[in-house]
Short mmCIF file of C-alpha atoms and ligand atoms in Angstrom, two decimals:
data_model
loop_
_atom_site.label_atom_id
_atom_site.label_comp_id
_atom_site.label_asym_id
_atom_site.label_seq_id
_atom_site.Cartn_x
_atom_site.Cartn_y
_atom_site.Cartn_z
CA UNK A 1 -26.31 -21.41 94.02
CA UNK A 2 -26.49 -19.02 90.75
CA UNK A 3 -28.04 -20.75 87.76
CA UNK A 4 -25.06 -19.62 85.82
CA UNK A 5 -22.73 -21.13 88.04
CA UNK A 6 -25.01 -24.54 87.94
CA UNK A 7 -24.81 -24.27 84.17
CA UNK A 8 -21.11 -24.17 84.37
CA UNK A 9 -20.13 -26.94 86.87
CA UNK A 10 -22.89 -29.17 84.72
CA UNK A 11 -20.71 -28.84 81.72
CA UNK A 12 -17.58 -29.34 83.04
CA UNK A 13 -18.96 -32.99 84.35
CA UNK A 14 -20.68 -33.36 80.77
CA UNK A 15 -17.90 -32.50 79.09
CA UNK A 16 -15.45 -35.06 80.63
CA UNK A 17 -18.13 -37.59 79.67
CA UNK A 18 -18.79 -36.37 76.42
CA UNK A 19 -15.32 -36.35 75.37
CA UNK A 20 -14.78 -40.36 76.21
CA UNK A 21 -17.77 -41.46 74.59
CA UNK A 22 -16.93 -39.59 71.42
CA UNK A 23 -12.77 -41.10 71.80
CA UNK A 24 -14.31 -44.79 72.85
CA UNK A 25 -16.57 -44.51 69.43
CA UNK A 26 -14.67 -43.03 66.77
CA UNK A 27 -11.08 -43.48 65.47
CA UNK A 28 -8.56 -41.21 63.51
CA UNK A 29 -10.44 -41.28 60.69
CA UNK A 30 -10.95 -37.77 58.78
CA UNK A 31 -14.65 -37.99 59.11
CA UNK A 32 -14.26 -38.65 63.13
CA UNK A 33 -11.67 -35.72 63.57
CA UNK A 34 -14.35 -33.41 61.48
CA UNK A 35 -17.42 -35.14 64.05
CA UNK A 36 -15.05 -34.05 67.21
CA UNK A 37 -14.10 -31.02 65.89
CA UNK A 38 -17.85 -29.52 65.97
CA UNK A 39 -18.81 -31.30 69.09
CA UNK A 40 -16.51 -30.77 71.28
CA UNK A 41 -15.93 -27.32 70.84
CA UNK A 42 -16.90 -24.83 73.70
CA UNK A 43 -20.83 -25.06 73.06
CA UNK A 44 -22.95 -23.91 76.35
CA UNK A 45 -24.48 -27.67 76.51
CA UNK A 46 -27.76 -25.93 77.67
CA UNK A 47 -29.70 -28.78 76.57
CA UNK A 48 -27.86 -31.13 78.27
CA UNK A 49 -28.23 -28.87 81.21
CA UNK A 50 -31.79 -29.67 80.95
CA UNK A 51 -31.26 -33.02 80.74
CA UNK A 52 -29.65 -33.11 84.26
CA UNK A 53 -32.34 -31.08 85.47
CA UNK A 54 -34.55 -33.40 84.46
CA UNK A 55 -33.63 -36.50 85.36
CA UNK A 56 -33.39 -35.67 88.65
CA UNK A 57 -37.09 -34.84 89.44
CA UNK A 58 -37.62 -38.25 87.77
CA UNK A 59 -35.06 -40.32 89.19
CA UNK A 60 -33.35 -41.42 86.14
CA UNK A 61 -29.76 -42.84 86.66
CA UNK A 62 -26.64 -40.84 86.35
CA UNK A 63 -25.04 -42.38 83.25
CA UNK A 64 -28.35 -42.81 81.74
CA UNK A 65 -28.83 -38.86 82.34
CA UNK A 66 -25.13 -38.86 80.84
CA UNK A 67 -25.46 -40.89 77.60
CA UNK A 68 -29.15 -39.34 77.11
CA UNK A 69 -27.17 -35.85 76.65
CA UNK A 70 -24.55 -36.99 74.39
CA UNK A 71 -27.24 -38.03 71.97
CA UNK A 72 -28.77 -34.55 72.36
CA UNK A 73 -25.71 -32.61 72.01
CA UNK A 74 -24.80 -34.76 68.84
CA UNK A 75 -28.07 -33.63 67.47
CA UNK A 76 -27.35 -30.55 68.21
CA UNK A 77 -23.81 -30.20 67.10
CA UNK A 78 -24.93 -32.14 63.67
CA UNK A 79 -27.75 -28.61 63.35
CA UNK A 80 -24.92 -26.61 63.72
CA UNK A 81 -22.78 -27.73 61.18
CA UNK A 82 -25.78 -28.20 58.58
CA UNK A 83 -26.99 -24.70 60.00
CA UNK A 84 -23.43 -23.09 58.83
CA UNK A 85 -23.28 -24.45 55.36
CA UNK A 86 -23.35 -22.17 52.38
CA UNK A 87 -26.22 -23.82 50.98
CA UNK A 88 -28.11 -23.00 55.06
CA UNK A 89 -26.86 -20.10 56.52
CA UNK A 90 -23.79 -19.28 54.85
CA UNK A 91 -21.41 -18.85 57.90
CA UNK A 92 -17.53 -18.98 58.29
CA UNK A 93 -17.34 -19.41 61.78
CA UNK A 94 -19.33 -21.28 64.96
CA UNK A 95 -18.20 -21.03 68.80
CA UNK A 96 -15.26 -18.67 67.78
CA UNK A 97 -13.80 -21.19 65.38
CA UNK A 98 -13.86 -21.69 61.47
CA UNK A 99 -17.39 -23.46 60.98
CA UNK A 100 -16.61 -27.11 59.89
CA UNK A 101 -16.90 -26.67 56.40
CA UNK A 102 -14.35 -24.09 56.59
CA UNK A 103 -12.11 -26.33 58.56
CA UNK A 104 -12.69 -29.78 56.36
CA UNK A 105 -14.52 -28.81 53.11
CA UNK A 106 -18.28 -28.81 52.30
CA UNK A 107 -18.43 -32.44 51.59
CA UNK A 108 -16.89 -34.11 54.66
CA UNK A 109 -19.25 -31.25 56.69
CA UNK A 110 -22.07 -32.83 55.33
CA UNK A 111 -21.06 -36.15 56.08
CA UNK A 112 -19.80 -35.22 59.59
CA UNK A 113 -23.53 -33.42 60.53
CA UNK A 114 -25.12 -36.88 59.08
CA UNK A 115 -22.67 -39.28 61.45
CA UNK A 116 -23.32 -36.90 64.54
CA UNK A 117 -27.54 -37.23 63.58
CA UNK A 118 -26.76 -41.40 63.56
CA UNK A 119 -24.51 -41.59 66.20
CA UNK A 120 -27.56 -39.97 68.60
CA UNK A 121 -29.47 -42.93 68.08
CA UNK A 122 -26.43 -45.54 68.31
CA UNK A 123 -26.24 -43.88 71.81
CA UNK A 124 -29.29 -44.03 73.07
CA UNK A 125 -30.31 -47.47 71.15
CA UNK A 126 -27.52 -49.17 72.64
CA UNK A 127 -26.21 -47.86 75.66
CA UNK A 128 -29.24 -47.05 78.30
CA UNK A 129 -29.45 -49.59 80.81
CA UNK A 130 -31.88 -50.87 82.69
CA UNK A 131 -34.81 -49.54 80.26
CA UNK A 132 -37.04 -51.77 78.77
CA UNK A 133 -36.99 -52.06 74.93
CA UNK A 134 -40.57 -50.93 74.54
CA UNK A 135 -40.03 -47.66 76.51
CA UNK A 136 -36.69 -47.52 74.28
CA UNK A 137 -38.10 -47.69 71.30
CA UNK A 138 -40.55 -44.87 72.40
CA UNK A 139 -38.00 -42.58 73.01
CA UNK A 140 -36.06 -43.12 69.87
CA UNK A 141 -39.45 -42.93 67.69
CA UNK A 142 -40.25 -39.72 69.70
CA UNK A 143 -36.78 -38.05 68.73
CA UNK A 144 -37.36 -38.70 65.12
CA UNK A 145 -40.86 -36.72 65.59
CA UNK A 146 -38.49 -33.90 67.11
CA UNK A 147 -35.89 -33.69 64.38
CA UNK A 148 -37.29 -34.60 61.33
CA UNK A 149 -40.26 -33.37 59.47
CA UNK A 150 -42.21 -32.39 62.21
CA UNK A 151 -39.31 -30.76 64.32
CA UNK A 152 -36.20 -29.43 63.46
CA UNK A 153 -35.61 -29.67 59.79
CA UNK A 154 -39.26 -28.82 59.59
CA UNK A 155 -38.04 -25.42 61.52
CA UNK A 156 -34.89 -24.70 59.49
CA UNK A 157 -37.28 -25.52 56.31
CA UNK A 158 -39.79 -22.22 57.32
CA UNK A 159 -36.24 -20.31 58.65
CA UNK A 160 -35.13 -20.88 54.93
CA UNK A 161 -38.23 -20.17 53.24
CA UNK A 162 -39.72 -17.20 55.30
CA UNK A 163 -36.27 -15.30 54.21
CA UNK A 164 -37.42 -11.57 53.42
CA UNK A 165 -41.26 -12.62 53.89
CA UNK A 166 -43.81 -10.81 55.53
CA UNK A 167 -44.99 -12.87 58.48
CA UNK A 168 -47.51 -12.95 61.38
CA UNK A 169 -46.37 -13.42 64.77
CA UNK A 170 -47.84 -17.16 64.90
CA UNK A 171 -45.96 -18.10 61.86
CA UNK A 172 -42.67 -17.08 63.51
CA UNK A 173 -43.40 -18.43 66.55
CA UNK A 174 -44.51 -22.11 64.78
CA UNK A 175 -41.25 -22.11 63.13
CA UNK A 176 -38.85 -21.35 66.32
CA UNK A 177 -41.20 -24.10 67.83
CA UNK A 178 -39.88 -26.39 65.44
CA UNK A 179 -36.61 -25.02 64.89
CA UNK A 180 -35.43 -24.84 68.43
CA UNK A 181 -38.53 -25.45 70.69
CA UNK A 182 -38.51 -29.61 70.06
CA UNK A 183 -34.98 -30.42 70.57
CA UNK A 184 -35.03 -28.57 74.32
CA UNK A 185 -38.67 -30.02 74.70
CA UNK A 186 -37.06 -33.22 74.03
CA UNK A 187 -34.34 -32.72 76.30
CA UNK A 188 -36.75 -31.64 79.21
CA UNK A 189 -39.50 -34.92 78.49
CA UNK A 190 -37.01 -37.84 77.52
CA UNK A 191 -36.04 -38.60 81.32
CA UNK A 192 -39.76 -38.66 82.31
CA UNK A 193 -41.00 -40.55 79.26
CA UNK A 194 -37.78 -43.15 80.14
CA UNK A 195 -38.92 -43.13 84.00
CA UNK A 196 -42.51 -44.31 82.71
CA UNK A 197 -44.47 -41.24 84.02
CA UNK A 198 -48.06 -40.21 84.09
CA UNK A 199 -49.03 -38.80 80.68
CA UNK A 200 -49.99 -35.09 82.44
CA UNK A 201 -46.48 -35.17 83.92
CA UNK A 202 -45.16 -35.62 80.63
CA UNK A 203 -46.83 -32.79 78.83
CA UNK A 204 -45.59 -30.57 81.85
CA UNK A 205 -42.34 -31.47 80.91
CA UNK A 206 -42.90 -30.95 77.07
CA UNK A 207 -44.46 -27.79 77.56
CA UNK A 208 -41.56 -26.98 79.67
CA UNK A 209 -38.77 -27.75 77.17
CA UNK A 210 -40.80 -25.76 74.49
CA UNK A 211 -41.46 -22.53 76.28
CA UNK A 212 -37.64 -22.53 77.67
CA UNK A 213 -36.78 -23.24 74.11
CA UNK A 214 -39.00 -20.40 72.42
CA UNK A 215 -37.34 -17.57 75.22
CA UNK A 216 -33.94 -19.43 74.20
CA UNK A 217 -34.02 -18.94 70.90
CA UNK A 218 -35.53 -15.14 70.68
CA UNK A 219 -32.90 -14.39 73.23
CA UNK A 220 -30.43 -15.85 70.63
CA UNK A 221 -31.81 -13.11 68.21
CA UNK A 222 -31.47 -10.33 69.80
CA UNK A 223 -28.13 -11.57 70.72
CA UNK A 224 -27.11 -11.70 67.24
CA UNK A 225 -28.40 -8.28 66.62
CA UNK A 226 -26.52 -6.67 69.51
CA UNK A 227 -23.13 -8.98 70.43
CA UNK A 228 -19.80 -9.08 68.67
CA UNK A 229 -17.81 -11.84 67.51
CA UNK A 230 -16.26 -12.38 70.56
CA UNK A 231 -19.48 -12.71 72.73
CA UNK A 232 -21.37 -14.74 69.99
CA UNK A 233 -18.26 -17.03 68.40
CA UNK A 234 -20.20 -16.04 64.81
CA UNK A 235 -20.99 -13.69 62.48
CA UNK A 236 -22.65 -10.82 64.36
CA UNK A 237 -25.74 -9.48 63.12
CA UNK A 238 -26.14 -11.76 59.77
CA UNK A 239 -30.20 -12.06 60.97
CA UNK A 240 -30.84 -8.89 59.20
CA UNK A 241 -28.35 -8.93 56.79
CA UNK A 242 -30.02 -12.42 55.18
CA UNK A 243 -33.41 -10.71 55.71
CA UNK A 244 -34.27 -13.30 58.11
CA UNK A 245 -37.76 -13.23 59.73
CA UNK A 246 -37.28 -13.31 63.97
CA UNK A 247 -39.93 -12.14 66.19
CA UNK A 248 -37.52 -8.99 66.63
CA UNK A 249 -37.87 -8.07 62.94
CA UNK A 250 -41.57 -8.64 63.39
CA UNK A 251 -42.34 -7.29 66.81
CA UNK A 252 -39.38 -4.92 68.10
CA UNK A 253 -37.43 -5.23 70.98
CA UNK A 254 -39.55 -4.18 73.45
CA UNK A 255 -42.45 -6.21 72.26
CA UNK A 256 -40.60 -9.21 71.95
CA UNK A 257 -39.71 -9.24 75.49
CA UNK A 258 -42.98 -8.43 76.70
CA UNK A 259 -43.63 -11.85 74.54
CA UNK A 260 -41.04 -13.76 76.88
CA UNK A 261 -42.54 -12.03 79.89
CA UNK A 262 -46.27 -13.13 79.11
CA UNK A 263 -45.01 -16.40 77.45
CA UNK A 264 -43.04 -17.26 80.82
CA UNK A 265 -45.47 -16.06 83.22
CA UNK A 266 -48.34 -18.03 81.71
CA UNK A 267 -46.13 -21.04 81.67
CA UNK A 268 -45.89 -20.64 85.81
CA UNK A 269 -49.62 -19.73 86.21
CA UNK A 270 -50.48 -23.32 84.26
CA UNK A 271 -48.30 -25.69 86.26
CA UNK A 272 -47.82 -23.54 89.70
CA UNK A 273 -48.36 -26.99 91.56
CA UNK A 274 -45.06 -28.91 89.71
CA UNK A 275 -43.40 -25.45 89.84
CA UNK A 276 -43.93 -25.03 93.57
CA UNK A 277 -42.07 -28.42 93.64
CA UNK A 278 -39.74 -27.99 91.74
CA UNK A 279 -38.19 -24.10 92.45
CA UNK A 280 -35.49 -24.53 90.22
CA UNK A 281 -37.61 -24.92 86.86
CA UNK A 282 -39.30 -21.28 87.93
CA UNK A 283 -35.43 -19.85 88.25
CA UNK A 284 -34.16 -21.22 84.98
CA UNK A 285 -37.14 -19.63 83.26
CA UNK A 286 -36.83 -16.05 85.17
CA UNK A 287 -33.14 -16.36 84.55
CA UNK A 288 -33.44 -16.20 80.89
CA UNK A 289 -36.48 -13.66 80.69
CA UNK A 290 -34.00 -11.58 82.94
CA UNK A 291 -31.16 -12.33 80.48
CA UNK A 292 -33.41 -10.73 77.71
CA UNK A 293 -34.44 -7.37 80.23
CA UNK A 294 -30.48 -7.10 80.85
CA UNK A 295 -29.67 -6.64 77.37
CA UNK A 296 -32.09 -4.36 76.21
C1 GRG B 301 -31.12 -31.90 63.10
C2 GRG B 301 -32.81 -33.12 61.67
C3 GRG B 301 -31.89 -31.98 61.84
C4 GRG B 301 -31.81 -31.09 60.83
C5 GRG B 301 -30.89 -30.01 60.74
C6 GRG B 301 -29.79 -27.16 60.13
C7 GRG B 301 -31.00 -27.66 60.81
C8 GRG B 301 -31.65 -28.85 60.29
C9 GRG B 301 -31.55 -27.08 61.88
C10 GRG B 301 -30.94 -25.86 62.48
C11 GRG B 301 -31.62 -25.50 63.68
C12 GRG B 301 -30.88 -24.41 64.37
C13 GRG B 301 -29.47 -24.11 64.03
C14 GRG B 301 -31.51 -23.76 65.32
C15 GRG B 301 -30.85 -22.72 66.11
C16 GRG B 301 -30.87 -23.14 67.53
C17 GRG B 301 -29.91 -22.33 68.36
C18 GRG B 301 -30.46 -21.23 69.18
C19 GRG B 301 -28.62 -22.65 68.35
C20 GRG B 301 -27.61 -22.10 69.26
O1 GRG B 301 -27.65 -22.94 70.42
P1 GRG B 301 -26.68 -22.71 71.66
O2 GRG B 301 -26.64 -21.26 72.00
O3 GRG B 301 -25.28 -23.13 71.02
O4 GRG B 301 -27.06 -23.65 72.72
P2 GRG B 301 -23.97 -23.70 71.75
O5 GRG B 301 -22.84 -23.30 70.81
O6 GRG B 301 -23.83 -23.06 73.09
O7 GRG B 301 -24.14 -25.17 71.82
#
């Protein structure tokens, strides 16, 4: 089956889920409507695409799998609406819609980006089952590393501060890392680190996450650069505008690919023996290296 089509059938199931966790948690409250008006909004749920993927090399149970990627998409959707606000990014509008600040004020977006970040770790601290609390705890101490000061507010710290900058490849690259790299390499390693596996397994799946994330979120640049409204659901071509620094800006087009190409292909030489196991991994990565040649 096409990857695409994979992606799509995945979040129609995740979607369904997503939608009665979020009802069974929250009430009618205006700080719940603004939470499940920026989660459950259209978003690609990529990362909880990996997720799936995942979990079943390792075996990890289906609602596990399923509450595991409603605490990453509430991460995510919290990044988004912090991402948006004036004092961020400055944007009106996220997944075609007004960005939640536009929709419920500044102050209630804050607050709603905050409850989205807590209620990640209500999921996963109360909800997995059959997981021992010592391999819980693990996980939820290894998602702080990801998000906070050494992941992705780390990231959006250099996005902010590298703003018309001249920068060096490895500076850009170290800050998409941390911006987007940890929060897929998150979603690739939790199942394995959950399922108790061999610490060489689980830097195969970090390395995984990041490298998928790093090709994401270049892709997601150029992207910006070359989509409308319609394709993107935001602000076209604001990268340049706010003189932000992307390995485009830094590199051009073509070179930027030929990053994704190397970074990609390197990625498959390393782990050829989990790769050759695991076909799928190898597509996912070729399908979004392909994405980037099919837009250029
Ligand atoms: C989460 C601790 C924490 C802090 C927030 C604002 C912020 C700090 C981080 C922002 C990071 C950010 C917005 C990175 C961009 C990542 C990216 C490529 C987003 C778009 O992801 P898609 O395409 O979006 O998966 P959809 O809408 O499909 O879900």
């Amino acid at each position: 089956m096409q990857i695409n089509t994979l992606i799509n059938q995945h979040k129609i199931k995740f979607d369904k889920f997503y939608i009665k966790i979020l009802n069974k948690n929250l009430d009618n409250s205006l700080l719940s409507k603004a939470m499940k008006y920026s989660s459950i909004n259209g978003g690609k749920r990529i990362r909880a695409f990996l997720v799936s993927l995942s979990s079943k090399i390792v075996n990890l149970s289906s609602e596990n799998t399923l509450i595991l990627s409603s605490s990453i998409e509430s991460i995510h959707s919290y990044s988004l609406i912090h991402d948006d606000l004036p004092s961020m990014d400055n944007d009106d509008f996220r997944r075609g819609k007004p960005s939640n600040h536009k929709k419920f004020g500044e102050a209630t977006a804050i607050l709603a980006g905050d409850a989205l970040h807590d209620f990640a770790f209500q999921l996963i601290s109360e909800n997995l089952k059959n997981i021992q609390s010592k391999q819980n705890l693990k996980l939820i101490n290894y998602l702080t590393k990801c998000t906070g000061h050494e992941g992705l507010a780390a990231g959006q710290s250099l996005d902010l501060l590298y703003e018309n900058k001249k920068l060096s490849k490895n500076k850009i690259i170290e800050m998409y890392n941390k911006k987007t790299g940890k929060l897929f390499e998150f979603s690739f390693a939790a199942p394995f680190i959950l399922k108790e596996e061999s610490l060489s397994r689980i830097n195969f799946s970090k390395n995984y996450g990041s490298v998928f994330g790093i090709i994401f979120q270049i892709t997601d640049d150029i992207l910006d650069e070359i989509n409308s409204f319609k394709e993107i659901g935001k602000t076209p071509g604001k990268d340049k505008k706010q003189g932000k620094r992307t390995l485009l800006s830094v590199l051009g087009e073509k070179k930027a690919i030929g990053f994704c190409e190397k970074l990609n292909a390197d990625f498959i030489k390393k782990y050829k023996n989990e790769i050759r196991q695991y076909p799928i991994l190898e597509q996912l990565l070729n399908f979004s290296v392909k994405k980037l040649k099919n837009i250029s």
